[in-house]
Short mmCIF file of C-alpha atoms in Angstrom, two decimals:
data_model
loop_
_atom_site.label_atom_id
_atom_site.label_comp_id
_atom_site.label_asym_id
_atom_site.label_seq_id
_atom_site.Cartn_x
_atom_site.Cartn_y
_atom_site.Cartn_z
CA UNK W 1 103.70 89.68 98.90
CA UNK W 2 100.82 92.05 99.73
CA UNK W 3 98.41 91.67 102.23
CA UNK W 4 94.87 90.49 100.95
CA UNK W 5 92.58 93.19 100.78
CA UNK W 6 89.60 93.41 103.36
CA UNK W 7 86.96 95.99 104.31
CA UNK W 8 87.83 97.13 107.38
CA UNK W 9 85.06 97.31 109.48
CA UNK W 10 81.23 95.42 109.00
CA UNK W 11 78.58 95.27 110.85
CA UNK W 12 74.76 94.10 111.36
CA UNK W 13 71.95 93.60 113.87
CA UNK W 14 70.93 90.60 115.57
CA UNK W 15 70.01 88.04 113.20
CA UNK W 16 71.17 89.35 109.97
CA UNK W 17 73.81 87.98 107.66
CA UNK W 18 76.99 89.33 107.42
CA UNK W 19 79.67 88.68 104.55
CA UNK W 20 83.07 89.90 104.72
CA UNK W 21 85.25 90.42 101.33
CA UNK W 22 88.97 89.07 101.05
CA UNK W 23 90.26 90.33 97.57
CA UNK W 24 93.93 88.79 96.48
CA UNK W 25 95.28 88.10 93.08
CA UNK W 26 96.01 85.20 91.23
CA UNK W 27 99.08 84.42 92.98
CA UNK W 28 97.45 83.26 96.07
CA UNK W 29 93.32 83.29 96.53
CA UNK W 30 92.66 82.76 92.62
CA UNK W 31 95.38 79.99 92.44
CA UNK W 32 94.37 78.31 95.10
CA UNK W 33 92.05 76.24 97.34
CA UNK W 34 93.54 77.26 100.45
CA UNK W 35 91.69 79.97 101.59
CA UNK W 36 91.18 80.01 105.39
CA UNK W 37 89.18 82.54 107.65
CA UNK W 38 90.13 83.24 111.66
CA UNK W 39 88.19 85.00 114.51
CA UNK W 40 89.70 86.94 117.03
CA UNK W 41 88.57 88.23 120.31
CA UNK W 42 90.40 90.37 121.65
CA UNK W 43 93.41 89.31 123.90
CA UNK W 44 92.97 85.84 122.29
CA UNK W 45 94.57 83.47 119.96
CA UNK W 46 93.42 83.29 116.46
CA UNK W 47 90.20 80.51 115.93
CA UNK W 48 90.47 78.76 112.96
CA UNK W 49 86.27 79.13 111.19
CA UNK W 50 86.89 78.21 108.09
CA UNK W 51 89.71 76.07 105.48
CA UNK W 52 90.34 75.43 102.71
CA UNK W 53 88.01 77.64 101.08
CA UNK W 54 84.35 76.52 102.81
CA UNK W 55 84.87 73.80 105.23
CA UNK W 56 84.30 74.12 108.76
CA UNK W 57 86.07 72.51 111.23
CA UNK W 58 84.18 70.34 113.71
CA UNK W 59 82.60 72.61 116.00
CA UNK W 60 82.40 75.40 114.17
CA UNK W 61 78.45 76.84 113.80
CA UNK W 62 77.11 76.23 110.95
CA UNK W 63 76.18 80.01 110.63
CA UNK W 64 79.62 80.20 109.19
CA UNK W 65 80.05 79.73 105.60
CA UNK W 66 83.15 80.44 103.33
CA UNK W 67 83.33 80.27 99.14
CA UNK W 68 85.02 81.78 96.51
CA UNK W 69 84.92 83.51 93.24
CA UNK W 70 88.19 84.35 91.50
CA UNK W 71 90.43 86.43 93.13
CA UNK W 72 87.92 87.08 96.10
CA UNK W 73 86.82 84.72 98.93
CA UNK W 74 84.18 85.60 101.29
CA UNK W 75 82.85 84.49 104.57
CA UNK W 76 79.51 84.52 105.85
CA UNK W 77 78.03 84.86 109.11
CA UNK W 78 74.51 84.25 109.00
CA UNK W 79 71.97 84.52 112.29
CA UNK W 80 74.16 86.93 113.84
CA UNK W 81 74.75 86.81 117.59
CA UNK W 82 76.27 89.04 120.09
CA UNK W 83 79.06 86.56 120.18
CA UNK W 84 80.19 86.90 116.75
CA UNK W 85 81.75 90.53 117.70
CA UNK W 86 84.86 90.36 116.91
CA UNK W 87 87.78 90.25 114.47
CA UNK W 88 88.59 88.17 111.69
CA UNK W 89 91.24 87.71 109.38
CA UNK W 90 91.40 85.36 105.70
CA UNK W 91 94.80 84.14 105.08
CA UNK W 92 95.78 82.41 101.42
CA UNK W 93 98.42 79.90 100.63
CA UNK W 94 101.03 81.69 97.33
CA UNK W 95 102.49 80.57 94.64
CA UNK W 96 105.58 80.96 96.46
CA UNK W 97 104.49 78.49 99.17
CA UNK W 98 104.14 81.14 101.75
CA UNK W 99 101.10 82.25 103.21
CA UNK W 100 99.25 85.75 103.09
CA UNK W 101 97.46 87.74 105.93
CA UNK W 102 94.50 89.94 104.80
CA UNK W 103 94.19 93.36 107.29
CA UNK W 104 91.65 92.01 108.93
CA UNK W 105 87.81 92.95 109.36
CA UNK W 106 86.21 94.33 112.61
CA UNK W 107 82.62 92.83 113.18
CA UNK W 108 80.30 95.10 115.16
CA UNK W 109 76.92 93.39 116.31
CA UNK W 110 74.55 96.46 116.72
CA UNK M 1 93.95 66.70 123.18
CA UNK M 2 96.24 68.69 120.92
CA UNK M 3 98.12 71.33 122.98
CA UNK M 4 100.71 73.44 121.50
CA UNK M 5 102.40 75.38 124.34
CA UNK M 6 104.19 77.96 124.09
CA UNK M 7 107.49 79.99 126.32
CA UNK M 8 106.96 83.01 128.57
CA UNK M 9 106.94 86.30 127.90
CA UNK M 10 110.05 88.10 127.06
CA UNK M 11 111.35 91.58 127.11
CA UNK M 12 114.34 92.08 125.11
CA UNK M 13 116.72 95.58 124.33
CA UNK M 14 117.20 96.66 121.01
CA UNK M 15 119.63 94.72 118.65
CA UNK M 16 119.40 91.50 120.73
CA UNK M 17 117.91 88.24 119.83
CA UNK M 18 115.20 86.38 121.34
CA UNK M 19 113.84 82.54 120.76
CA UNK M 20 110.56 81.44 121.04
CA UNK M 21 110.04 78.03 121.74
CA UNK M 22 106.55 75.60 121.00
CA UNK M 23 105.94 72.22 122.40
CA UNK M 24 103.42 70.52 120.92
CA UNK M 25 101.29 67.42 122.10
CA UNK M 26 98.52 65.35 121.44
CA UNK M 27 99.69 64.76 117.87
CA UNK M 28 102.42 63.45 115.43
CA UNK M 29 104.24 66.40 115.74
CA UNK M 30 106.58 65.49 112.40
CA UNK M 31 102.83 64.89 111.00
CA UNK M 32 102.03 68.71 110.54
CA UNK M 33 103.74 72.12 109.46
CA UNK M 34 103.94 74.61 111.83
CA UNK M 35 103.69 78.42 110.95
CA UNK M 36 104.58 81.29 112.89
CA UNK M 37 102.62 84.06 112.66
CA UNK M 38 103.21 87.93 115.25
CA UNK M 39 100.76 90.27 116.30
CA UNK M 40 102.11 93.84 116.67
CA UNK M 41 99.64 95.88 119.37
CA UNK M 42 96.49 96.95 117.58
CA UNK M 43 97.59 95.52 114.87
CA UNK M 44 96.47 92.51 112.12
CA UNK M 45 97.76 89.53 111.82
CA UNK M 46 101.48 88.95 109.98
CA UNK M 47 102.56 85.38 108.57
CA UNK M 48 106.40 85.22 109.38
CA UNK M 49 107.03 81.44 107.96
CA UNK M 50 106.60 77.65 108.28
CA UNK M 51 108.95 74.81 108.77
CA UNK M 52 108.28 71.33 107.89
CA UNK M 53 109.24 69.42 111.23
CA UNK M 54 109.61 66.40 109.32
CA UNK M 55 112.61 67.81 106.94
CA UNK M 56 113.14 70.78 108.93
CA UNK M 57 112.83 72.40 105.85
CA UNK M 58 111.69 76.20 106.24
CA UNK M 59 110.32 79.27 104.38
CA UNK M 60 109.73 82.79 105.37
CA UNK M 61 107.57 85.68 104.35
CA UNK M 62 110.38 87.90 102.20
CA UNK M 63 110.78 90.17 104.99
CA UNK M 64 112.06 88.03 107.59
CA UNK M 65 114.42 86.02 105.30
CA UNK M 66 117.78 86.22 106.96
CA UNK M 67 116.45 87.57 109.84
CA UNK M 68 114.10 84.89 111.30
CA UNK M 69 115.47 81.56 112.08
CA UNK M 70 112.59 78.62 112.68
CA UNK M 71 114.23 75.08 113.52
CA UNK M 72 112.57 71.98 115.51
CA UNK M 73 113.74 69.09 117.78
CA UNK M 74 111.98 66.58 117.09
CA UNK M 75 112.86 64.62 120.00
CA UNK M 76 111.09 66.55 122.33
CA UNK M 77 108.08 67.31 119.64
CA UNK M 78 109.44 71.56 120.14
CA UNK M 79 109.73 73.90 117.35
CA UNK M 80 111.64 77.51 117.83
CA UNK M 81 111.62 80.63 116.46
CA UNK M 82 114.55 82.54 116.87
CA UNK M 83 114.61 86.95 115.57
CA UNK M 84 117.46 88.52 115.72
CA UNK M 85 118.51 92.03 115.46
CA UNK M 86 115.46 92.75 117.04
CA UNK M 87 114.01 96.85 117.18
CA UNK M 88 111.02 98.26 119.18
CA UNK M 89 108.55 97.57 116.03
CA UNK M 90 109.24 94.06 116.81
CA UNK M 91 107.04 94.23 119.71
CA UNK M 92 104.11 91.56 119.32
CA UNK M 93 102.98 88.82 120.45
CA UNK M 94 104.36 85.63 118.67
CA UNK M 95 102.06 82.66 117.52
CA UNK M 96 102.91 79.36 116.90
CA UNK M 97 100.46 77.37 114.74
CA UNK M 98 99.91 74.39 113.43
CA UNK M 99 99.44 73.69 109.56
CA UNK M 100 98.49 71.25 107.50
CA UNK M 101 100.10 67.92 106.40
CA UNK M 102 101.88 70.25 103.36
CA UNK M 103 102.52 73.92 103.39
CA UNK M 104 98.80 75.54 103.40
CA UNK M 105 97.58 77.51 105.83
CA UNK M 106 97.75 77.90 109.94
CA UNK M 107 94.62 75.77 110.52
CA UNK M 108 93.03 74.72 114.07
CA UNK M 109 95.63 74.54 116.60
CA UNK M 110 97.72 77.79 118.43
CA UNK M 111 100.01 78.21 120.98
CA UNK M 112 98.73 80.78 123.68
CA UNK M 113 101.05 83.88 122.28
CA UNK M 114 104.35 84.69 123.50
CA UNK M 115 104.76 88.57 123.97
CA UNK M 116 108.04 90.08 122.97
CA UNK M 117 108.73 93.61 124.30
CA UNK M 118 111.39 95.07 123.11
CA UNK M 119 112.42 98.04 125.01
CA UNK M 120 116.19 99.67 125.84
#
């Protein structure tokens, strides 16, 4: 299984909206509604920001937003804020019920 | 609250083995999947499998199959990752995480990392 495809670096100014590509095939983001979207900071655990394609766990801003069209899912950050720096990483369910990374995405807020 | 805690830190030579444990709390641990997922340095993410702590059934990415070992005890709510053979580009730090009720994706819950050094 390949990893999904994202850019690997974004980034924006205060404010803006950010959205950051995750490109798979049918065998896992196309098939599927189980799409889900982590940040990182560094020397931290992985935060879950998004599931099953565009729903945010409690506690999780609002600026977030996740959807999906074909074999590409996207997340959004709108309102950007010096906290948002950081990485994140979409991961897909398969058709051979195991799960998919993507590279990952570095986040610079300018 | 849900806590999944995870063993200490390990530094292994090449060729041994090393097992990771999770203890998880706060929830119906047979409830939930748990994935394991390792973090080489500077490196992305990398899914390494799931077990169902309800069947203890398991699956692995393709590259860990026969090589990764995931069981659980569900009497003390623990799940364990076990790598064998292990070489220096197994160096990362190990994840547990929990899943959904089926086999989706690692959702909202992580152990605190378990680093793995692997060093003769």
């Amino acid at each position: 299984q390949s990893a999904l495809t994202q850019p690997a670096s974004v980034s924006g100014s205060p404010g803006q909206s950010i959205t950051i590509s995750c490109t798979g095939t049918t065998s896992d983001v196309g098939g599927y509604n189980y799409v889900s979207w982590y940040q990182q900071h560094p020397g931290k655990a992985p935060k879950l920001m998004i599931y099953e394609v565009s729903n945010r766990p409690s506690g999780v801003s609002d600026r977030f937003s996740g959807s999906k069209s074909g074999n590409t899912a996207s997340l959004t950050i709108s309102g950007l804020q010096a906290e948002d720096e950081a990485d994140y990483y979409c991961s897909s369910y398969t058709s051979s019920s195991s799960v998919v990374f993507g590279g990952g995405t570095k986040l610079t807020v300018l | 609250q849900v806590q999944l805690v995870q063993s200490g830190a390990e530094v292994k030579k090449p060729g041994a083995s090393v097992k990771v444990s999770c203890k998880a709390s706060g929830y119906t641990f047979t409830g939930y999947y748990m994935h394991w997922v390792r973090q080489a340095p500077g490196q992305g993410l990398e899914w390494m499998g799931w077990i169902n702590p309800n069947s203890g059934g398991t699956n692995s990415a393709r590259k860990f199959q026969g090589w990764v070992t995931l069981t659980r005890d569900t009497s003390i709510s623990t799940a364990y990752m076990e790598l064998k053979r292990l070489r220096s580009d197994d160096t990362a730090v190990y994840y547990c995480a929990r899943g959904g009720v089926g086999a989706t994706t690692p959702r909202d819950y992580w152990g605190q990392g378990t680093l793995v050094t692997v060093s003769s």
